[in-house]
Coordinates of C-alpha atoms in Angstrom, one line a residue:
Chain A
M1 CA 0.0 0.0 0.0
R2 CA 2.5 2.6 1.2
H3 CA 4.8 1.6 -1.6
R4 CA 2.1 2.2 -4.2
N5 CA 1.5 5.6 -2.7
R6 CA 5.1 6.5 -2.8
M7 CA 5.5 5.5 -6.5
L8 CA 2.4 7.5 -7.3
A9 CA 3.7 10.6 -5.5
A10 CA 7.1 10.3 -7.1
G11 CA 5.4 10.0 -10.5
V12 CA 3.3 13.1 -9.9
F13 CA 6.3 15.1 -8.8
L14 CA 8.6 14.0 -11.5
A15 CA 6.2 14.0 -14.4
P16 CA 6.4 17.6 -15.5
A17 CA 10.2 17.6 -15.5
L18 CA 10.6 14.3 -17.2
A19 CA 8.0 15.3 -19.9
M20 CA 9.8 18.6 -20.6
I21 CA 13.2 17.0 -20.8
A22 CA 11.9 14.1 -23.0
V23 CA 10.1 16.3 -25.5
F24 CA 12.6 19.2 -25.8
T25 CA 16.0 17.5 -25.1
V26 CA 15.8 13.8 -25.7
I27 CA 13.6 13.8 -28.8
P28 CA 15.7 16.5 -30.5
F29 CA 18.9 14.6 -29.6
V30 CA 17.6 11.4 -31.3
Q31 CA 16.1 13.4 -34.2
G32 CA 19.4 15.2 -34.7
I33 CA 21.2 11.9 -35.1
L34 CA 18.5 10.8 -37.6
L35 CA 18.7 14.1 -39.5
S36 CA 22.4 13.6 -40.0
F37 CA 21.6 10.8 -42.4
Q38 CA 19.0 12.8 -44.2
S39 CA 18.9 15.7 -46.5
W40 CA 16.7 18.6 -45.6
D41 CA 16.5 22.2 -46.9
G42 CA 14.7 23.6 -43.9
V43 CA 11.3 24.0 -45.6
S44 CA 10.2 21.0 -47.6
P45 CA 8.3 18.2 -45.7
D46 CA 10.2 15.4 -47.3
T47 CA 13.6 14.5 -45.9
P48 CA 15.1 11.7 -47.9
F49 CA 17.7 9.4 -46.4
V50 CA 21.1 9.9 -48.0
G51 CA 23.2 7.4 -46.0
L52 CA 26.6 8.7 -45.1
D53 CA 26.7 11.5 -47.7
N54 CA 26.5 14.2 -45.1
F55 CA 29.4 12.8 -43.2
R56 CA 31.4 12.3 -46.3
W57 CA 30.9 15.9 -47.2
V58 CA 31.8 17.1 -43.7
M59 CA 35.0 15.0 -43.8
D60 CA 36.1 17.0 -46.8
D61 CA 35.0 20.4 -45.3
A62 CA 38.3 22.1 -44.4
E63 CA 36.5 25.0 -42.8
F64 CA 34.6 22.7 -40.4
W65 CA 37.8 21.1 -39.2
G66 CA 39.5 24.5 -39.0
S67 CA 36.6 25.6 -36.8
M68 CA 37.2 22.5 -34.6
K69 CA 40.8 23.4 -34.3
N70 CA 39.9 26.9 -33.2
A71 CA 37.5 25.5 -30.6
V72 CA 40.4 23.5 -29.2
V73 CA 42.5 26.6 -29.1
F74 CA 39.8 28.5 -27.2
G75 CA 39.1 25.6 -24.9
A76 CA 42.8 25.2 -24.2
V77 CA 43.5 28.9 -23.6
G78 CA 40.5 29.0 -21.3
L79 CA 41.6 25.9 -19.5
V80 CA 45.2 27.1 -18.9
V81 CA 45.0 31.0 -18.8
A82 CA 41.6 31.6 -17.5
N83 CA 41.9 29.0 -14.8
A84 CA 45.4 30.2 -13.7
V85 CA 44.1 33.7 -13.4
S86 CA 40.9 32.6 -11.6
M87 CA 42.9 30.5 -9.1
V88 CA 45.5 33.2 -8.3
M89 CA 42.8 35.8 -7.9
A90 CA 40.6 33.6 -5.7
L91 CA 43.5 32.9 -3.4
A92 CA 44.4 36.6 -3.3
V93 CA 40.9 37.6 -2.4
H94 CA 40.7 34.9 0.2
H95 CA 43.8 36.4 1.9
A96 CA 42.7 40.0 1.5
R97 CA 41.2 41.3 4.7
R98 CA 39.5 44.3 3.3
G99 CA 37.4 44.9 0.3
S100 CA 36.9 41.2 -0.6
A101 CA 33.2 41.8 -1.3
F102 CA 34.0 44.6 -3.6
F103 CA 36.6 42.6 -5.5
R104 CA 34.3 39.6 -5.7
T105 CA 31.6 41.7 -7.2
V106 CA 33.8 43.4 -9.7
Y107 CA 35.6 40.3 -10.9
Y108 CA 32.4 38.6 -11.8
L109 CA 30.9 41.7 -13.5
P110 CA 32.2 40.9 -17.0
G111 CA 30.6 37.4 -16.7
V112 CA 27.2 39.2 -16.4
F113 CA 27.6 40.6 -19.9
S114 CA 26.1 38.7 -22.7
T115 CA 28.4 37.2 -25.3
V116 CA 26.8 39.5 -28.0
V117 CA 27.6 42.7 -26.0
V118 CA 31.1 41.5 -25.3
G119 CA 31.5 41.1 -29.0
V120 CA 30.3 44.6 -29.7
M121 CA 32.6 46.1 -27.1
F122 CA 35.7 44.4 -28.3
S123 CA 34.9 44.9 -32.0
W124 CA 35.2 48.6 -31.2
F125 CA 38.4 48.3 -29.1
L126 CA 40.1 46.3 -31.8
D127 CA 38.8 48.3 -34.7
P128 CA 41.8 49.1 -36.9
K129 CA 40.9 52.8 -37.4
I130 CA 38.9 54.0 -34.3
G131 CA 39.8 51.3 -31.8
I132 CA 41.5 52.2 -28.6
V133 CA 44.2 49.6 -29.1
N134 CA 45.6 51.0 -32.3
Q135 CA 44.9 54.6 -31.2
A136 CA 46.9 54.1 -28.0
L137 CA 49.8 52.6 -30.0
K138 CA 49.8 55.6 -32.3
T139 CA 49.7 58.1 -29.4
L140 CA 52.7 56.3 -27.9
G141 CA 54.5 56.7 -31.2
L142 CA 54.4 53.0 -32.0
D143 CA 52.7 53.3 -35.3
G144 CA 54.7 50.3 -36.5
L145 CA 52.8 48.0 -34.1
T146 CA 49.3 49.0 -35.2
H147 CA 47.5 46.1 -36.7
N148 CA 44.3 44.9 -38.2
W149 CA 43.8 42.6 -35.2
L150 CA 40.6 41.0 -36.3
G151 CA 41.4 41.0 -40.0
D152 CA 44.5 39.0 -39.8
P153 CA 44.0 35.3 -39.2
K154 CA 47.1 35.0 -37.0
T155 CA 46.1 37.7 -34.5
A156 CA 42.3 37.2 -34.8
V157 CA 42.3 33.8 -33.1
I158 CA 44.5 35.2 -30.3
A159 CA 42.2 38.2 -30.0
V160 CA 39.1 36.1 -29.6
A161 CA 40.8 33.9 -27.1
A162 CA 41.8 37.0 -25.0
V163 CA 38.2 38.3 -25.1
F164 CA 37.0 34.9 -23.9
V165 CA 39.4 35.0 -21.0
W166 CA 38.3 38.5 -20.2
Y167 CA 34.6 37.7 -19.7
H168 CA 35.0 34.1 -18.4
W169 CA 37.7 34.1 -15.7
G170 CA 35.3 35.6 -13.0
F171 CA 33.2 32.4 -13.2
G172 CA 36.1 30.1 -12.2
F173 CA 37.2 32.7 -9.7
I174 CA 33.9 32.4 -7.8
L175 CA 34.1 28.6 -7.7
F176 CA 37.7 28.6 -6.6
L177 CA 37.0 31.1 -3.9
A178 CA 34.1 28.9 -2.6
G179 CA 36.4 25.8 -2.8
R180 CA 39.2 27.6 -0.9
Q181 CA 36.8 28.6 1.9
D182 CA 35.9 24.9 2.3
V183 CA 39.5 23.8 3.0
P184 CA 39.6 23.4 6.8
G185 CA 41.8 25.9 8.6
E186 CA 43.3 23.4 11.0
L187 CA 45.1 21.8 8.1
Y188 CA 47.0 25.0 7.6
E189 CA 47.7 25.2 11.3
A190 CA 49.1 21.7 11.3
A191 CA 51.1 22.4 8.2
S192 CA 52.7 25.6 9.7
L193 CA 53.5 23.7 12.9
D194 CA 55.3 21.2 10.7
G195 CA 57.3 24.2 9.3
A196 CA 55.6 24.4 5.9
R197 CA 56.1 27.8 4.2
S198 CA 53.5 29.3 2.0
W199 CA 54.6 27.5 -1.2
A200 CA 54.6 24.2 0.6
Q201 CA 51.2 25.0 2.1
F202 CA 49.8 25.7 -1.3
R203 CA 51.4 22.6 -2.7
Y204 CA 50.4 20.1 0.0
V205 CA 47.2 21.7 1.5
T206 CA 45.5 24.1 -0.9
W207 CA 46.0 22.3 -4.2
P208 CA 44.9 18.9 -3.0
G209 CA 42.1 20.4 -0.9
M210 CA 40.7 22.2 -4.0
S211 CA 41.3 19.5 -6.5
H212 CA 37.7 18.5 -7.0
V213 CA 36.8 22.2 -7.6
T214 CA 39.7 22.5 -10.1
G215 CA 38.3 19.5 -11.9
I216 CA 34.8 20.9 -12.1
V217 CA 36.0 24.4 -13.1
S218 CA 38.2 22.9 -15.8
V219 CA 35.3 20.9 -17.3
L220 CA 33.0 23.9 -17.3
T221 CA 35.6 26.3 -18.7
L222 CA 36.7 23.9 -21.4
L223 CA 33.2 23.3 -22.5
S224 CA 32.4 27.0 -22.6
G225 CA 35.5 27.7 -24.6
L226 CA 34.6 25.0 -27.1
Q227 CA 31.0 26.2 -27.5
I228 CA 31.9 29.9 -27.9
F229 CA 29.5 31.5 -30.4
G230 CA 27.9 34.9 -30.0
T231 CA 31.2 36.7 -29.4
V232 CA 32.8 35.3 -32.5
Q233 CA 29.7 35.9 -34.6
V234 CA 29.8 39.6 -33.7
L235 CA 33.6 40.0 -33.7
T236 CA 34.6 38.3 -36.9
N237 CA 31.6 36.2 -38.1
G238 CA 34.2 33.5 -38.7
G239 CA 36.3 35.7 -41.0
P240 CA 38.7 36.4 -42.5
A241 CA 37.8 33.6 -44.9
G242 CA 36.7 31.2 -42.2
H243 CA 39.9 31.5 -40.2
T244 CA 38.3 32.3 -36.9
S245 CA 35.2 30.2 -37.4
V246 CA 34.0 28.0 -34.5
P247 CA 31.9 24.8 -34.8
T248 CA 28.6 26.3 -33.5
L249 CA 28.9 29.2 -35.9
H250 CA 29.9 26.9 -38.8
I251 CA 26.9 24.6 -38.1
Y252 CA 24.6 27.6 -37.9
Q253 CA 25.8 29.0 -41.2
Q254 CA 25.5 25.6 -42.9
A255 CA 21.9 25.4 -41.8
F256 CA 20.5 28.9 -41.9
Q257 CA 22.6 30.4 -44.7
F258 CA 23.1 27.5 -47.0
N259 CA 20.0 25.5 -46.0
E260 CA 22.0 22.3 -45.7
Y261 CA 20.4 21.1 -42.5
G262 CA 21.5 17.5 -42.9
R263 CA 25.1 18.5 -43.2
A264 CA 24.7 20.8 -40.2
A265 CA 23.2 17.9 -38.2
A266 CA 26.1 15.7 -39.2
M267 CA 28.5 18.3 -37.9
S268 CA 26.5 18.6 -34.7
V269 CA 26.8 14.9 -34.2
I270 CA 30.6 14.9 -34.6
F271 CA 31.0 18.1 -32.5
G272 CA 28.6 16.9 -29.9
A273 CA 30.2 13.5 -29.6
C274 CA 33.6 15.2 -29.1
L275 CA 32.1 17.5 -26.4
V276 CA 30.5 14.6 -24.5
A277 CA 33.6 12.5 -24.7
L278 CA 35.7 15.4 -23.4
A279 CA 33.4 16.0 -20.6
C280 CA 33.5 12.4 -19.6
V281 CA 37.3 12.1 -19.8
Q282 CA 37.7 15.3 -17.8
L283 CA 35.3 14.2 -15.1
W284 CA 37.0 10.8 -14.9
V285 CA 40.5 12.3 -14.7
S286 CA 39.5 14.8 -12.1
R287 CA 37.8 12.1 -10.0
R288 CA 41.0 10.1 -10.2
L289 CA 43.1 13.1 -9.2
G290 CA 40.6 14.4 -6.7
G291 CA 40.6 11.2 -4.6
S292 CA 38.0 11.2 -1.9
T293 CA 36.7 14.5 -0.7
N294 CA 34.5 12.8 1.8
S295 CA 37.2 12.4 4.4
R296 CA 37.3 16.2 4.7
T297 CA 33.6 16.7 5.0
E298 CA 33.2 13.9 7.6
K299 CA 35.6 15.7 9.9
G300 CA 33.5 18.8 10.1
R301 CA 30.5 16.9 11.5
Chain B
M1 CA 33.6 52.5 0.9
N2 CA 34.9 51.6 4.3
T3 CA 35.0 48.0 5.1
L4 CA 33.0 45.9 2.7
L5 CA 33.3 42.7 4.6
D6 CA 30.0 41.1 4.3
P7 CA 29.5 37.6 5.6
A8 CA 28.4 36.2 2.3
P9 CA 26.1 33.2 2.8
K10 CA 28.2 30.2 2.1
P11 CA 26.8 27.5 -0.1
K12 CA 25.3 24.7 1.9
T13 CA 28.0 22.2 1.1
A14 CA 29.7 20.2 3.8
P15 CA 29.6 22.0 7.1
T16 CA 33.1 23.3 7.7
P17 CA 34.6 23.9 11.1
T18 CA 34.0 27.5 12.0
R19 CA 37.2 29.4 12.4
Q20 CA 37.9 32.6 14.4
G21 CA 37.6 35.7 12.3
G22 CA 35.4 34.4 9.5
P23 CA 36.6 32.8 6.4
R24 CA 39.9 34.6 6.3
G25 CA 41.7 32.9 9.1
R26 CA 45.4 33.2 9.9
R27 CA 47.3 36.3 10.6
K28 CA 49.9 37.3 8.1
R29 CA 53.0 38.8 9.6
L30 CA 54.5 40.3 6.6
R31 CA 54.0 43.9 5.2
G32 CA 55.6 43.6 1.8
P33 CA 53.4 40.8 0.6
R34 CA 50.3 42.8 1.7
V35 CA 51.2 45.6 -0.7
A36 CA 51.9 43.2 -3.5
L37 CA 48.6 41.4 -2.7
Y38 CA 46.6 44.6 -3.0
A39 CA 48.5 45.7 -6.1
L40 CA 47.4 42.4 -7.7
L41 CA 43.8 42.8 -6.5
I42 CA 43.5 46.3 -7.8
A43 CA 45.1 45.3 -11.1
G44 CA 42.4 42.7 -11.5
A45 CA 39.7 45.1 -10.7
L46 CA 41.0 47.6 -13.3
E47 CA 41.3 44.8 -15.9
A48 CA 37.6 44.0 -15.4
L49 CA 36.3 47.6 -15.0
V50 CA 38.3 49.7 -17.5
P51 CA 36.8 48.1 -20.7
I52 CA 33.3 48.6 -19.2
L53 CA 34.0 52.2 -18.3
W54 CA 35.5 52.8 -21.7
V55 CA 32.4 51.6 -23.4
L56 CA 30.2 53.7 -21.1
S57 CA 32.3 56.7 -22.0
G58 CA 32.2 56.0 -25.7
S59 CA 28.4 55.7 -25.5
L60 CA 28.2 59.3 -24.3
Q61 CA 30.5 60.8 -26.9
S62 CA 29.7 62.7 -30.1
A63 CA 30.6 61.0 -33.4
E64 CA 33.6 63.4 -33.9
Q65 CA 35.0 62.8 -30.5
L66 CA 34.5 59.0 -30.7
Y67 CA 36.2 58.7 -34.0
K68 CA 39.3 60.3 -32.5
G69 CA 39.2 57.3 -30.3
T70 CA 41.4 58.3 -27.4
D71 CA 39.3 60.7 -25.2
P72 CA 38.4 59.1 -21.9
I73 CA 35.9 61.8 -20.9
P74 CA 32.9 62.6 -23.0
D75 CA 32.7 66.3 -23.9
P76 CA 29.9 67.2 -24.2
F77 CA 27.9 64.4 -22.7
E78 CA 25.7 63.2 -25.5
W79 CA 22.8 61.7 -23.6
G80 CA 20.8 61.7 -26.8
N81 CA 22.8 58.7 -28.0
F82 CA 20.6 56.6 -25.7
A83 CA 17.4 58.0 -27.0
T84 CA 18.5 57.4 -30.5
A85 CA 19.5 53.8 -29.7
W86 CA 16.3 53.2 -27.9
N87 CA 14.1 54.5 -30.7
E88 CA 16.0 53.2 -33.7
G89 CA 17.0 49.9 -32.1
G90 CA 13.4 48.9 -31.3
F91 CA 14.2 48.4 -27.6
S92 CA 10.7 49.3 -26.6
Q93 CA 9.8 45.9 -28.0
Y94 CA 12.9 43.8 -27.2
L95 CA 13.2 44.8 -23.6
P96 CA 9.6 43.9 -22.6
N97 CA 10.0 40.6 -24.6
S98 CA 13.1 39.7 -22.6
L99 CA 11.5 40.6 -19.4
L100 CA 8.6 38.3 -20.3
Y101 CA 10.8 35.4 -21.4
T102 CA 13.0 35.7 -18.4
G103 CA 10.0 35.9 -15.9
A104 CA 8.1 33.1 -17.6
A105 CA 11.0 30.7 -18.0
V106 CA 12.3 31.3 -14.5
L107 CA 8.9 30.7 -13.0
G108 CA 8.4 27.5 -15.0
I109 CA 11.9 26.2 -14.0
L110 CA 11.3 27.0 -10.3
V111 CA 8.0 25.1 -10.2
I112 CA 9.0 22.1 -12.2
A113 CA 12.5 21.8 -10.7
S114 CA 11.5 22.1 -7.1
L115 CA 8.8 19.4 -7.5
A116 CA 11.3 17.0 -9.2
G117 CA 14.2 18.0 -6.8
Y118 CA 12.0 17.2 -3.8
A119 CA 10.9 13.8 -5.2
L120 CA 14.6 12.9 -5.8
A121 CA 15.7 14.0 -2.4
R122 CA 12.8 12.8 -0.2
I123 CA 10.6 10.1 -1.8
E124 CA 12.2 6.7 -1.8
F125 CA 11.2 4.8 -4.9
P126 CA 12.9 2.2 -7.0
G127 CA 14.8 3.7 -9.8
R128 CA 15.6 7.0 -8.1
G129 CA 19.3 6.6 -8.7
A130 CA 18.6 5.9 -12.4
V131 CA 16.6 9.1 -12.7
V132 CA 19.4 11.2 -11.1
G133 CA 21.9 9.5 -13.4
F134 CA 19.7 10.3 -16.4
I135 CA 19.5 14.0 -15.5
L136 CA 23.3 14.1 -15.2
V137 CA 23.7 12.6 -18.6
I138 CA 21.2 15.0 -20.1
M139 CA 23.2 17.9 -18.6
I140 CA 26.2 16.8 -20.6
I141 CA 24.3 17.1 -24.0
P142 CA 25.5 20.5 -25.2
M143 CA 23.2 23.0 -26.8
P144 CA 25.3 23.3 -30.0
A145 CA 25.0 19.6 -30.5
S146 CA 21.2 19.7 -30.7
F147 CA 20.0 23.2 -31.7
I148 CA 19.4 22.2 -35.4
A149 CA 17.1 19.3 -34.3
Q150 CA 15.4 21.5 -31.7
Y151 CA 14.6 24.0 -34.4
K152 CA 13.2 21.2 -36.6
L153 CA 11.1 19.8 -33.7
L154 CA 9.6 23.3 -33.0
I155 CA 8.7 23.7 -36.7
E156 CA 6.9 20.3 -36.5
L157 CA 5.1 21.3 -33.4
G158 CA 4.1 24.7 -35.0
L159 CA 6.0 26.5 -32.2
A160 CA 8.9 28.0 -34.2
N161 CA 8.8 31.8 -34.2
T162 CA 6.4 31.8 -31.2
R163 CA 6.8 33.1 -27.7
I164 CA 5.7 29.9 -26.1
G165 CA 8.0 27.8 -28.1
Y166 CA 11.0 29.8 -27.0
I167 CA 9.9 29.8 -23.4
L168 CA 9.5 26.0 -23.4
V169 CA 13.0 25.5 -24.9
L170 CA 14.4 27.8 -22.2
I171 CA 12.6 25.9 -19.4
A172 CA 13.8 22.5 -20.7
G173 CA 17.4 23.8 -21.1
G174 CA 17.4 25.2 -17.5
L175 CA 15.8 22.2 -15.8
P176 CA 18.6 19.6 -15.3
I177 CA 21.0 21.8 -13.3
S178 CA 18.1 23.4 -11.4
I179 CA 16.7 20.0 -10.4
L180 CA 20.1 19.0 -9.1
I181 CA 20.5 22.2 -7.1
M182 CA 17.0 21.8 -5.6
R183 CA 17.6 18.2 -4.8
G184 CA 20.8 19.0 -3.0
F185 CA 19.0 21.7 -1.1
F186 CA 16.1 19.5 0.0
A187 CA 18.5 16.7 1.0
S188 CA 20.2 19.1 3.4
Q189 CA 17.0 20.1 5.2
P190 CA 15.8 18.5 8.4
K191 CA 12.9 16.1 8.0
E192 CA 10.9 16.7 11.1
L193 CA 8.4 19.2 9.7
E194 CA 7.4 17.0 6.9
E195 CA 7.1 14.0 9.2
A196 CA 4.9 16.0 11.5
A197 CA 2.7 17.1 8.6
A198 CA 2.4 13.6 7.4
I199 CA 1.3 12.4 10.8
D200 CA -1.3 15.1 10.8
G201 CA -2.6 13.5 7.6
A202 CA -1.8 16.3 5.2
S203 CA -1.5 15.2 1.6
L204 CA 2.0 15.2 0.2
L205 CA 1.3 17.9 -2.4
G206 CA -0.4 20.0 0.3
T207 CA 2.6 19.6 2.6
F208 CA 4.9 20.5 -0.2
W209 CA 3.0 23.7 -1.2
R210 CA 2.3 25.0 2.3
I211 CA 5.3 23.9 4.4
I212 CA 8.2 22.7 2.3
L213 CA 8.4 25.3 -0.5
P214 CA 8.3 28.4 1.9
L215 CA 11.2 26.9 3.7
A216 CA 13.1 26.3 0.5
K217 CA 13.4 30.0 -0.3
P218 CA 17.2 30.2 -0.3
G219 CA 17.4 27.3 -2.8
L220 CA 14.7 28.8 -5.0
V221 CA 16.5 32.2 -5.0
A222 CA 19.8 30.7 -6.0
V223 CA 18.1 28.8 -8.9
A224 CA 16.1 31.9 -9.9
V225 CA 19.1 34.3 -10.1
I226 CA 21.3 31.9 -12.0
Q227 CA 18.6 31.1 -14.5
A228 CA 17.5 34.7 -14.9
M229 CA 21.1 35.6 -15.9
G230 CA 21.3 32.7 -18.3
V231 CA 17.9 33.4 -19.9
W232 CA 18.5 37.2 -20.3
N233 CA 21.8 36.6 -22.1
E234 CA 20.6 33.6 -24.1
Y235 CA 21.4 34.2 -27.8
L236 CA 21.6 31.1 -29.9
M237 CA 18.0 29.8 -29.7
G238 CA 16.7 33.4 -29.9
L239 CA 18.7 33.7 -33.2
V240 CA 17.4 30.4 -34.6
L241 CA 13.8 30.5 -33.6
F242 CA 12.7 34.0 -34.4
N243 CA 12.4 35.8 -37.7
D244 CA 9.6 38.1 -36.5
S245 CA 11.4 41.0 -34.8
S246 CA 8.5 41.9 -32.7
L247 CA 9.0 38.7 -30.7
M248 CA 12.8 38.8 -30.4
P249 CA 14.6 38.9 -27.1
V250 CA 17.0 41.7 -26.4
Q251 CA 20.3 40.0 -27.4
R252 CA 18.8 39.0 -30.7
G253 CA 17.4 42.4 -31.1
L254 CA 20.8 43.9 -30.7
T255 CA 22.4 41.9 -33.5
N256 CA 19.3 42.6 -35.5
F257 CA 19.8 46.3 -35.0
V258 CA 23.5 46.0 -36.1
S259 CA 22.7 44.1 -39.3
A260 CA 19.6 46.0 -40.3
E261 CA 20.6 49.6 -39.5
S262 CA 24.5 49.6 -39.3
P263 CA 24.3 52.2 -36.6
Q264 CA 27.1 54.6 -35.8
Q265 CA 29.6 53.3 -33.2
Q266 CA 28.5 55.5 -30.3
I267 CA 24.8 54.6 -30.9
L268 CA 25.7 50.9 -31.0
L269 CA 27.6 51.3 -27.7
A270 CA 24.6 52.9 -26.2
A271 CA 22.4 50.1 -27.5
S272 CA 24.7 47.5 -25.9
I273 CA 24.5 49.3 -22.6
I274 CA 20.7 49.2 -22.8
A275 CA 20.9 45.5 -23.5
V276 CA 23.0 44.7 -20.4
L277 CA 21.8 47.4 -17.9
P278 CA 18.8 45.4 -16.6
I279 CA 20.9 42.3 -15.9
V280 CA 23.7 44.3 -14.4
I281 CA 21.3 46.1 -12.0
F282 CA 19.8 42.7 -11.2
Y283 CA 23.3 41.4 -10.5
A284 CA 24.1 44.3 -8.2
I285 CA 21.0 43.6 -6.2
A286 CA 21.3 39.8 -6.1
Q287 CA 25.0 39.3 -6.3
R288 CA 25.3 37.5 -3.0
H289 CA 22.8 34.9 -4.1
I290 CA 24.3 34.6 -7.5
I291 CA 27.7 33.8 -6.0
S292 CA 26.3 31.2 -3.5
G293 CA 24.0 29.8 -6.2
L294 CA 26.8 29.4 -8.7
S295 CA 28.8 27.5 -6.1
A296 CA 25.8 25.4 -5.1
G297 CA 25.1 24.6 -8.7
A298 CA 28.6 23.7 -9.8
L299 CA 30.2 22.2 -6.7
K300 CA 27.5 19.8 -5.7

């Protein structure tokens, strides 16, 4: 009896959530895989199966693979640079006695801006004629260093990566700060009694104590870097000649500009599979490195 | 700006031993490192703020001054840029649209996620672990991997280019993480009240509505602020789903303005500020909750 009631209650409570997720997430996921074997122009009701044609086409699409390479660059830069900055700043704020609330608020502020607005801002800063970057170089008499930052494929990718770091590091910072505050103080007291200096304390107390946070922040930053879209669309729209394209943008253009929805779906499948695999690998690695965090939490009880 | 030490509510993760003097524990003996520390902190603040202030300044400059490109202070202050951006950019449509989408999506997420989160935290039924695992897996599916198919589905449902279609997609996208946050929150609450209500013979839904939800306010606030920020800034689905500009949310409206009107730079900067101002104000008001919410969401 009781058991039946519990099942019923659980069903009632979970039904809306599971229905929404099933219809708007699971069905499209399956449909997307199906669509990658079909041809669709976005309008017509018939979507003939074309076997592996879409995938064959994508294999030869240099611009798609170039966009995948850019995604890796943005993901890697985010992972290394943004995380290093976030970690250092989180530890600095943790040790600051005054103004920590102010610094916390300000550091996360760029993260509140939408990717589109960030794109508009930095398009202006990096504009070859009226942008502050080139104007400042001219004012300093360094005319030789002025550059069409977003027009040159070499610098455009670096510029976009820098913009990504600018608006994203505050996110990791918040999580690192929370993680640092969860490392028990007595570990530091014990370490300093053992004569550990600050570097040794970081190496043997802070770093291991925050490893699970580092793992999570790494996954999230990497995935955001790989999925960057709005900023790139506004900054360069993938140009010059596709050199700064990213997978989401390339998929979007394939579908909504060239009406090749089947090809776009095939790209989504390849790109999505890579993202999911990466997320799993990252989580697995960080779990292996993180060891058990339970021992810490048990102590606090 | 005297001391800004506020005891920010810490995310309800594992209880940590309380230490003397709040989260910043041990005394530092050294002076030199203090100076270096604050130099670093201030450099970080400048790095975050200067670009924002520069845009603010640019949005208030005349075209001639802006195209010189190096003046930090607007002279004269061209407040008219904002009026021009507001009128030509169609913000009187986009802004209410975004407010509606954000309000409706957040409300939907709160109701659905708190119900599901409660069931997963409190009702023991076979298959509970599987449902949690399923939600975790769903969370890994990235939006760029499925937005083409979502668009196709909405066309088939007759919901493409409709307000309700966009809201439903937003709710579905925000659910997994919100369910997990709410589940963690309910799991950390004491059980006594519910048990007392159950003994009094109140129905489960009645107990939930009257007793449990009011107590879950901190969890609900954390979910609401994170999702509100996500929805306000959402761009990809807004780009894909709408071709009718009277329905577009503000981020989509902004790029629409750029491509349709090619506005002058200072007008475009003013338009960008209009597009972020509501969420920045919201952030200023709710920042403590945002920070605890982010930690609760990611570190659980």
